[in-house]
């Protein structure tokens, strides 16, 4: 049994979760379910990022104690993951006591190694992004933050720095020797290009308490708290037991894949591996940066008022429709444009028509002609099915391992559509009329078995719908959850049709 450790970013608790946040976790959940299907032992970590001035200010504005605010906000994410059927193994909060201890320990180790040092800093600071900028960097934006465009503050202070620059050559070498370290390729090139064309500045890892009070205390200087990003990145090792549970840590580290959005690539593909290197720990095997969901070509944001609310969407369309749409519509590494018409189109054509209808009409025939009991007989797999089954056997695991969700779905649908065509061409009602009963039973059995196989492959994507498929087919759900079950079997079905799997929506 292999182990598989996967992580998602920790979500900031200052804003309500939107469909963009859901995307990362739905992708991660799909991969985790697939790995379990394959027989791997999986550790899936997600959680919330709770420190920083931004969060403190919002709690203050709401006239709430910060503890009350972060507890409630982090609970919101937990609830959302429940609604989205996210099968995480551990939910970490950066305010967890054990995480704070790990962060302090790391700072002490790096300080002792002289990878952390104190120095004077002069420059510009964006309170909102908690980021430092040089004069040159803000020149183009005429004194505003290059990221959020808010006004920056000029500051002069003493602070603690982490020696990123010391490890730049190592990171370049690591990238060159491991072309799969950052995926997809476009992001790999972006990171390598950045490292080749820039000299890394050391990273300021503290904020003076007079400016930012909500953070983990710096271990040996009580005037400072630790910078949120430095603290938050460490969740990936603290969540796996680093420092307090060596056995657990040895089992899980390095992470096999870390999912992030493309906007936080630098932190994960530059700062993070360097932090690990400085700690003499292995880098993660893969950093995978997915694209952005936009609305009408614009980034989703509260200020633009174009946030797509996951709760409303699920109520309107069902969870599996959303999960399917997000992973089918665009390749995981690219940007997508969210639109209701595209969603309705997928829901009606792929889910209600192709899959839902195939199941419904197959069960209908099984009940009508055989009272729900369908035997395998001694006939071969229909020749129309063979190439599709072979293709899926060849490609599914490979594509899933490469996080090519949309390709997998596209191939599964090729098989679904061949089955639909099979129904139309074979004309079962004629077989019935002409009393070709054996042939009819073989025909219906083939459809049910084909649908069962499709169910195994689809389980990581749309687990609720697949549960219903298996139940209607009369097979035990738990017994199907293994990739080995994608083989053609010869076991009788005893089916029971329920209401259609997916509803149809009006195109307005
Ligand atoms: N707290 C940091 C991450 C720290 S990880 C140690 C953070 N949080 S976030 O809440 O702003 O974003 C979390 C994730 O949501 C990021 O991967 C981000 O890319 C993703 N998304 C936020 N909006 C998104 C879209 N509109 N579309 C797709 N994903 C986007 O960054």
PDB file of C-alpha atoms in Angstrom, residues 8 35 90 357 445 482:
ATOM      1  CA  UNK A   8      -4.951  22.443  -0.012  1.00  0.00           C
ATOM      2  CA  UNK A  35      -6.215   7.445  -4.632  1.00  0.00           C
ATOM      3  CA  UNK A  90      -7.616  16.590   9.184  1.00  0.00           C
ATOM      4  CA  UNK A 357     -31.254   8.923 -19.155  1.00  0.00           C
ATOM      5  CA  UNK A 445     -27.151  -6.973 -18.693  1.00  0.00           C
ATOM      6  CA  UNK A 482     -11.968  -0.205  -5.728  1.00  0.00           C
TER       7      UNK A 482
END
